[in-house]
Each structure stands twice: as C-alpha cells, then as structure tokens.
PDB file of C-alpha atoms in Angstrom:
ATOM      1  CA  MET J 586     220.849 121.730 -18.743  1.00  0.00           C
ATOM      2  CA  HIS J 587     218.630 124.638 -17.995  1.00  0.00           C
ATOM      3  CA  ASP J 588     217.819 125.802 -14.551  1.00  0.00           C
ATOM      4  CA  THR J 589     213.994 125.364 -14.655  1.00  0.00           C
ATOM      5  CA  ASP J 590     213.450 128.133 -12.117  1.00  0.00           C
ATOM      6  CA  ASP J 591     215.003 130.597 -14.573  1.00  0.00           C
ATOM      7  CA  ILE J 592     212.982 129.296 -17.465  1.00  0.00           C
ATOM      8  CA  PHE J 593     209.555 129.302 -15.768  1.00  0.00           C
ATOM      9  CA  SER J 594     209.862 132.393 -13.551  1.00  0.00           C
ATOM     10  CA  ALA J 595     209.465 134.838 -16.515  1.00  0.00           C
ATOM     11  CA  ALA J 596     206.872 132.540 -18.334  1.00  0.00           C
ATOM     12  CA  GLY J 597     203.172 132.692 -18.372  1.00  0.00           C
ATOM     13  CA  PRO J 598     200.940 131.004 -15.914  1.00  0.00           C
ATOM     14  CA  LEU J 599     200.539 127.740 -18.036  1.00  0.00           C
ATOM     15  CA  ALA J 600     204.387 127.466 -18.401  1.00  0.00           C
ATOM     16  CA  ARG J 601     204.823 128.145 -14.618  1.00  0.00           C
ATOM     17  CA  LEU J 602     202.249 125.527 -13.912  1.00  0.00           C
ATOM     18  CA  ASP J 603     204.095 123.116 -16.265  1.00  0.00           C
ATOM     19  CA  GLY J 604     207.371 123.726 -14.516  1.00  0.00           C
ATOM     20  CA  ARG J 605     205.880 123.266 -11.057  1.00  0.00           C
ATOM     21  CA  ALA J 606     204.409 119.921 -12.141  1.00  0.00           C
ATOM     22  CA  VAL J 607     207.508 118.581 -13.774  1.00  0.00           C
ATOM     23  CA  ARG J 608     209.719 119.568 -10.737  1.00  0.00           C
ATOM     24  CA  TRP J 609     207.192 118.013  -8.289  1.00  0.00           C
ATOM     25  CA  PHE J 610     207.236 114.601 -10.136  1.00  0.00           C
ATOM     26  CA  ALA J 611     211.021 114.754 -10.278  1.00  0.00           C
ATOM     27  CA  ALA J 612     211.159 115.459  -6.567  1.00  0.00           C
ATOM     28  CA  ASN J 613     208.745 112.844  -5.429  1.00  0.00           C
ATOM     29  CA  ALA J 614     209.590 109.990  -7.867  1.00  0.00           C
ATOM     30  CA  THR J 615     209.991 106.616  -6.162  1.00  0.00           C
ATOM     31  CA  PRO J 616     212.008 103.540  -7.509  1.00  0.00           C
ATOM     32  CA  LEU J 617     208.752 101.470  -8.000  1.00  0.00           C
ATOM     33  CA  GLY J 618     206.834 104.319  -9.450  1.00  0.00           C
ATOM     34  CA  SER J 619     209.626 104.847 -11.810  1.00  0.00           C
ATOM     35  CA  GLN J 620     209.918 101.334 -12.957  1.00  0.00           C
ATOM     36  CA  ILE J 621     206.083 101.236 -13.386  1.00  0.00           C
ATOM     37  CA  MET J 622     205.935 104.494 -15.438  1.00  0.00           C
ATOM     38  CA  ARG J 623     208.970 103.177 -17.670  1.00  0.00           C
ATOM     39  CA  CYS J 624     207.088 100.120 -18.470  1.00  0.00           C
ATOM     40  CA  VAL J 625     204.000 102.204 -19.382  1.00  0.00           C
ATOM     41  CA  ALA J 626     206.100 104.453 -21.563  1.00  0.00           C
ATOM     42  CA  TYR J 627     207.803 101.546 -23.226  1.00  0.00           C
ATOM     43  CA  LEU J 628     204.520  99.721 -24.058  1.00  0.00           C
ATOM     44  CA  HIS J 629     203.232 102.895 -25.813  1.00  0.00           C
ATOM     45  CA  GLY J 630     206.437 103.821 -27.498  1.00  0.00           C
ATOM     46  CA  THR J 631     207.055 102.979 -31.226  1.00  0.00           C
ATOM     47  CA  VAL J 632     207.652  99.316 -30.787  1.00  0.00           C
ATOM     48  CA  GLY J 633     204.905  98.855 -28.225  1.00  0.00           C
ATOM     49  CA  MET J 634     202.325 100.555 -30.141  1.00  0.00           C
ATOM     50  CA  ALA J 635     203.344  98.759 -33.214  1.00  0.00           C
ATOM     51  CA  VAL J 636     202.823  95.402 -31.426  1.00  0.00           C
ATOM     52  CA  LEU J 637     199.463  96.485 -30.046  1.00  0.00           C
ATOM     53  CA  CYS J 638     198.218  97.594 -33.488  1.00  0.00           C
ATOM     54  CA  LEU J 639     199.388  94.503 -35.237  1.00  0.00           C
ATOM     55  CA  ALA J 640     197.788  92.406 -32.657  1.00  0.00           C
ATOM     56  CA  LEU J 641     194.524  94.383 -33.005  1.00  0.00           C
ATOM     57  CA  ALA J 642     194.862  94.471 -36.768  1.00  0.00           C
ATOM     58  CA  GLY J 643     195.366  90.759 -36.878  1.00  0.00           C
ATOM     59  CA  TYR J 644     192.305  90.075 -34.743  1.00  0.00           C
ATOM     60  CA  TRP J 645     190.139  92.226 -36.859  1.00  0.00           C
ATOM     61  CA  VAL J 646     191.385  90.588 -40.034  1.00  0.00           C
ATOM     62  CA  TRP J 647     190.627  87.194 -38.331  1.00  0.00           C
ATOM     63  CA  ILE J 648     186.955  88.238 -37.527  1.00  0.00           C
ATOM     64  CA  ARG J 649     186.671  90.170 -40.822  1.00  0.00           C
ATOM     65  CA  ALA J 650     186.087  93.532 -39.208  1.00  0.00           C
ATOM     66  CA  TRP J 651     187.220  95.304 -42.275  1.00  0.00           C
ATOM     67  CA  ASP J 652     185.692  98.662 -41.266  1.00  0.00           C
ATOM     68  CA  TRP J 653     187.506  98.852 -37.997  1.00  0.00           C
ATOM     69  CA  LEU J 654     190.725  97.634 -39.500  1.00  0.00           C
ATOM     70  CA  ALA J 655     190.467 100.412 -42.027  1.00  0.00           C
ATOM     71  CA  LEU J 656     189.830 102.959 -39.226  1.00  0.00           C
ATOM     72  CA  LEU J 657     192.792 101.813 -37.380  1.00  0.00           C
ATOM     73  CA  LEU J 658     195.188 101.698 -40.490  1.00  0.00           C
ATOM     74  CA  VAL J 659     194.201 105.179 -41.561  1.00  0.00           C
ATOM     75  CA  THR J 660     193.763 107.000 -38.257  1.00  0.00           C
ATOM     76  CA  LEU J 661     196.843 105.873 -36.370  1.00  0.00           C
ATOM     77  CA  PRO J 662     199.602 106.440 -38.981  1.00  0.00           C
ATOM     78  CA  SER J 663     198.028 109.806 -40.129  1.00  0.00           C
ATOM     79  CA  GLY J 664     197.555 110.832 -36.525  1.00  0.00           C
ATOM     80  CA  ILE J 665     201.191 110.181 -35.863  1.00  0.00           C
ATOM     81  CA  VAL J 666     202.085 112.222 -38.977  1.00  0.00           C
ATOM     82  CA  LEU J 667     199.953 115.192 -37.564  1.00  0.00           C
ATOM     83  CA  ASN J 668     201.706 114.844 -34.259  1.00  0.00           C
ATOM     84  CA  VAL J 669     205.060 115.137 -35.838  1.00  0.00           C
ATOM     85  CA  LEU J 670     203.877 118.022 -37.913  1.00  0.00           C
ATOM     86  CA  LEU J 671     202.737 119.706 -34.657  1.00  0.00           C
ATOM     87  CA  LYS J 672     206.068 119.078 -32.996  1.00  0.00           C
ATOM     88  CA  ASN J 673     207.859 120.657 -35.891  1.00  0.00           C
ATOM     89  CA  SER J 674     205.655 123.734 -36.012  1.00  0.00           C
ATOM     90  CA  PHE J 675     205.833 124.428 -32.189  1.00  0.00           C
ATOM     91  CA  GLN J 676     209.411 123.164 -31.624  1.00  0.00           C
ATOM     92  CA  ARG J 677     209.037 123.282 -27.796  1.00  0.00           C
ATOM     93  CA  ALA J 678     212.075 122.028 -25.855  1.00  0.00           C
ATOM     94  CA  ARG J 679     211.670 119.131 -23.677  1.00  0.00           C
ATOM     95  CA  PRO J 680     211.858 119.509 -19.882  1.00  0.00           C
ATOM     96  CA  SER J 681     215.519 119.448 -18.844  1.00  0.00           C
ATOM     97  CA  LEU J 682     215.996 118.605 -15.224  1.00  0.00           C
ATOM     98  CA  GLU J 683     219.225 117.362 -13.562  1.00  0.00           C
ATOM     99  CA  ASN J 684     217.545 114.406 -12.065  1.00  0.00           C
ATOM    100  CA  SER J 685     215.276 113.583 -15.093  1.00  0.00           C
ATOM    101  CA  LEU J 686     214.132 109.819 -15.270  1.00  0.00           C
ATOM    102  CA  SER J 687     213.701 109.905 -19.057  1.00  0.00           C
ATOM    103  CA  MET J 688     216.495 109.108 -21.465  1.00  0.00           C
ATOM    104  CA  PRO J 689     217.797 112.127 -23.354  1.00  0.00           C
ATOM    105  CA  LEU J 690     215.443 112.739 -26.313  1.00  0.00           C
ATOM    106  CA  ASP J 691     216.205 114.650 -29.437  1.00  0.00           C
ATOM    107  CA  SER J 692     212.731 115.374 -30.589  1.00  0.00           C
ATOM    108  CA  TYR J 693     210.428 118.202 -29.483  1.00  0.00           C
ATOM    109  CA  SER J 694     208.264 118.102 -26.555  1.00  0.00           C
ATOM    110  CA  PHE J 695     204.845 119.500 -27.756  1.00  0.00           C
ATOM    111  CA  PRO J 696     202.576 117.589 -28.159  1.00  0.00           C
ATOM    112  CA  SER J 697     203.307 114.215 -26.558  1.00  0.00           C
ATOM    113  CA  GLY J 698     203.646 111.448 -29.344  1.00  0.00           C
ATOM    114  CA  HIS J 699     203.151 108.481 -26.746  1.00  0.00           C
ATOM    115  CA  THR J 700     200.025 110.254 -25.512  1.00  0.00           C
ATOM    116  CA  ALA J 701     198.682 110.965 -29.090  1.00  0.00           C
ATOM    117  CA  ALA J 702     199.266 107.343 -30.138  1.00  0.00           C
ATOM    118  CA  ALA J 703     197.575 105.921 -26.998  1.00  0.00           C
ATOM    119  CA  THR J 704     194.592 108.356 -27.534  1.00  0.00           C
ATOM    120  CA  LEU J 705     194.271 107.233 -31.060  1.00  0.00           C
ATOM    121  CA  PHE J 706     194.708 103.312 -30.314  1.00  0.00           C
ATOM    122  CA  TYR J 707     192.484 103.294 -27.298  1.00  0.00           C
ATOM    123  CA  GLY J 708     190.059 105.556 -28.923  1.00  0.00           C
ATOM    124  CA  VAL J 709     189.596 103.369 -32.014  1.00  0.00           C
ATOM    125  CA  LEU J 710     189.344 100.111 -29.795  1.00  0.00           C
ATOM    126  CA  ALA J 711     186.886 101.879 -27.431  1.00  0.00           C
ATOM    127  CA  ALA J 712     184.700 103.043 -30.173  1.00  0.00           C
ATOM    128  CA  CYS J 713     184.589  99.380 -31.631  1.00  0.00           C
ATOM    129  CA  LEU J 714     183.802  97.955 -28.358  1.00  0.00           C
ATOM    130  CA  ILE J 715     181.155 100.486 -27.647  1.00  0.00           C
ATOM    131  CA  CYS J 716     179.521  99.885 -30.967  1.00  0.00           C
ATOM    132  CA  ARG J 717     179.396  96.141 -30.191  1.00  0.00           C
ATOM    133  CA  THR J 718     177.940  96.656 -26.664  1.00  0.00           C
ATOM    134  CA  VAL J 719     174.215  97.160 -25.811  1.00  0.00           C
ATOM    135  CA  SER J 720     174.625  97.925 -22.144  1.00  0.00           C
ATOM    136  CA  TRP J 721     175.056 101.590 -21.342  1.00  0.00           C
ATOM    137  CA  GLY J 722     176.874 100.640 -18.099  1.00  0.00           C
ATOM    138  CA  ARG J 723     179.321  98.630 -20.105  1.00  0.00           C
ATOM    139  CA  ARG J 724     179.573 101.494 -22.809  1.00  0.00           C
ATOM    140  CA  LEU J 725     180.550 103.751 -20.010  1.00  0.00           C
ATOM    141  CA  ALA J 726     182.987 101.370 -18.382  1.00  0.00           C
ATOM    142  CA  ILE J 727     184.720 100.954 -21.766  1.00  0.00           C
ATOM    143  CA  ALA J 728     184.961 104.737 -22.305  1.00  0.00           C
ATOM    144  CA  LEU J 729     186.229 105.302 -18.816  1.00  0.00           C
ATOM    145  CA  LEU J 730     188.802 102.594 -19.061  1.00  0.00           C
ATOM    146  CA  ALA J 731     190.099 104.020 -22.438  1.00  0.00           C
ATOM    147  CA  VAL J 732     190.293 107.547 -20.785  1.00  0.00           C
ATOM    148  CA  ALA J 733     192.166 105.951 -17.799  1.00  0.00           C
ATOM    149  CA  LEU J 734     194.741 104.218 -20.086  1.00  0.00           C
ATOM    150  CA  VAL J 735     195.337 107.320 -21.978  1.00  0.00           C
ATOM    151  CA  ALA J 736     195.682 109.394 -18.727  1.00  0.00           C
ATOM    152  CA  LEU J 737     198.088 106.764 -17.497  1.00  0.00           C
ATOM    153  CA  VAL J 738     200.314 107.077 -20.646  1.00  0.00           C
ATOM    154  CA  GLY J 739     200.253 110.898 -20.192  1.00  0.00           C
ATOM    155  CA  LEU J 740     201.021 110.633 -16.378  1.00  0.00           C
ATOM    156  CA  SER J 741     204.063 108.398 -17.304  1.00  0.00           C
ATOM    157  CA  ARG J 742     205.533 111.026 -19.700  1.00  0.00           C
ATOM    158  CA  VAL J 743     205.126 113.755 -17.037  1.00  0.00           C
ATOM    159  CA  TYR J 744     206.461 111.636 -14.293  1.00  0.00           C
ATOM    160  CA  LEU J 745     209.593 110.524 -16.252  1.00  0.00           C
ATOM    161  CA  GLY J 746     210.400 114.241 -17.139  1.00  0.00           C
ATOM    162  CA  ALA J 747     209.877 113.686 -20.827  1.00  0.00           C
ATOM    163  CA  HIS J 748     206.973 116.115 -21.207  1.00  0.00           C
ATOM    164  CA  TYR J 749     205.025 118.912 -19.531  1.00  0.00           C
ATOM    165  CA  PRO J 750     201.452 118.507 -18.637  1.00  0.00           C
ATOM    166  CA  SER J 751     200.359 120.745 -21.390  1.00  0.00           C
ATOM    167  CA  ASP J 752     202.122 118.603 -23.887  1.00  0.00           C
ATOM    168  CA  VAL J 753     200.009 115.713 -22.720  1.00  0.00           C
ATOM    169  CA  LEU J 754     196.787 117.595 -22.700  1.00  0.00           C
ATOM    170  CA  ALA J 755     197.548 118.867 -26.176  1.00  0.00           C
ATOM    171  CA  ALA J 756     198.167 115.380 -27.480  1.00  0.00           C
ATOM    172  CA  MET J 757     194.941 114.219 -26.118  1.00  0.00           C
ATOM    173  CA  MET J 758     192.935 116.965 -27.590  1.00  0.00           C
ATOM    174  CA  ALA J 759     194.659 116.647 -30.979  1.00  0.00           C
ATOM    175  CA  GLY J 760     194.360 112.823 -30.988  1.00  0.00           C
ATOM    176  CA  GLY J 761     190.803 113.044 -29.836  1.00  0.00           C
ATOM    177  CA  GLY J 762     189.932 115.497 -32.532  1.00  0.00           C
ATOM    178  CA  TRP J 763     191.705 113.331 -35.289  1.00  0.00           C
ATOM    179  CA  LEU J 764     189.828 110.397 -34.022  1.00  0.00           C
ATOM    180  CA  ALA J 765     186.469 112.178 -34.136  1.00  0.00           C
ATOM    181  CA  LEU J 766     187.249 112.982 -37.792  1.00  0.00           C
ATOM    182  CA  GLY J 767     187.987 109.365 -38.566  1.00  0.00           C
TER     183      GLY J 767
END
C-alpha cells in the first residue's frame, strides 16, 4: 500500500483535493454509514445493475415501450464498454489506504464504473418518465431524484475508498454525454 501523503504531496491541485477527500471519508466513516454505502454500491454493481436493467426491460416489454427498451439495451452496454475503454486508457490506480472499506479491486479507478452505470440507467429511466409527464414540477422532481441517486452512488464509491471524487465526476460526465448521444 502507498502512503497517500507521499503520493498527493507532489501532485497537482486536483489530485491533492482527491487525496484529501478520500482520507477524510476514511477517517470519518461510521459503521452504519459504511453498511449503507456498501448496500448502495452492491445494488449498483454488476449484479445489481443487471437485475435493475432486466426489471426495467421486462416492464417496457410488458407495456410495449419498444423505443425506450431499445435505448436502454443500446445505451447501457455500450456505455459500460466506453467506461472500460476509458479505464484502460487512463490506467489510474485506485486509492490505497490502510483502512479502506472497499474490497481489493484489480481494475483501474478512472472513471467509476458504478457511477457510469447509475448515470446511464437513471438517466434513461428519468428521460422516459419526463417524456410521459406533463407537469413541470414533476419533471423537475424526476430529474432531481435521478441526479440524487447518481450522486449517492458516486458518494458511496468515494466513502468506501474505491474511487477518488474526480473518478466519480468523470463517470457522471462521460455517462451523461453518452446518454445525450443516445
């Protein structure tokens, strides 16, 4: 494991901010907070996202919402592939703290896959709901709820020491951009 003070002291301002955030969460984690964040991360991991996507896809098949089903089936898998390509391009190491709450991960850190998948999933779902809603207040509530859920997933990854804040923000931007193309 690396001593994070040595790694971040010679780095630029973004890396120093990333290091401070990861260390702050590690030092201020609580048992209940850790349990909640592990649940959030598990729900938005590979298995959890597959279950959520299958449930949503099944519902859209049932109501014959073929356009939304197509968007989900194209956007999510291709967005995940894009995320993996970005990870392999940047090859940023994950945070390594002695008291990290995340299990050891052998993939790269930048950008966060959990956050990218959540951005894509909740983005497609929110777009569908917004298109079917007339009230501007409800549209705003749907958009804010989607943003809050994505932010919670990103926060869980930083809280658990699996990612830096910049990994999460990059995943949100890449996922949002990919979603906009869809």
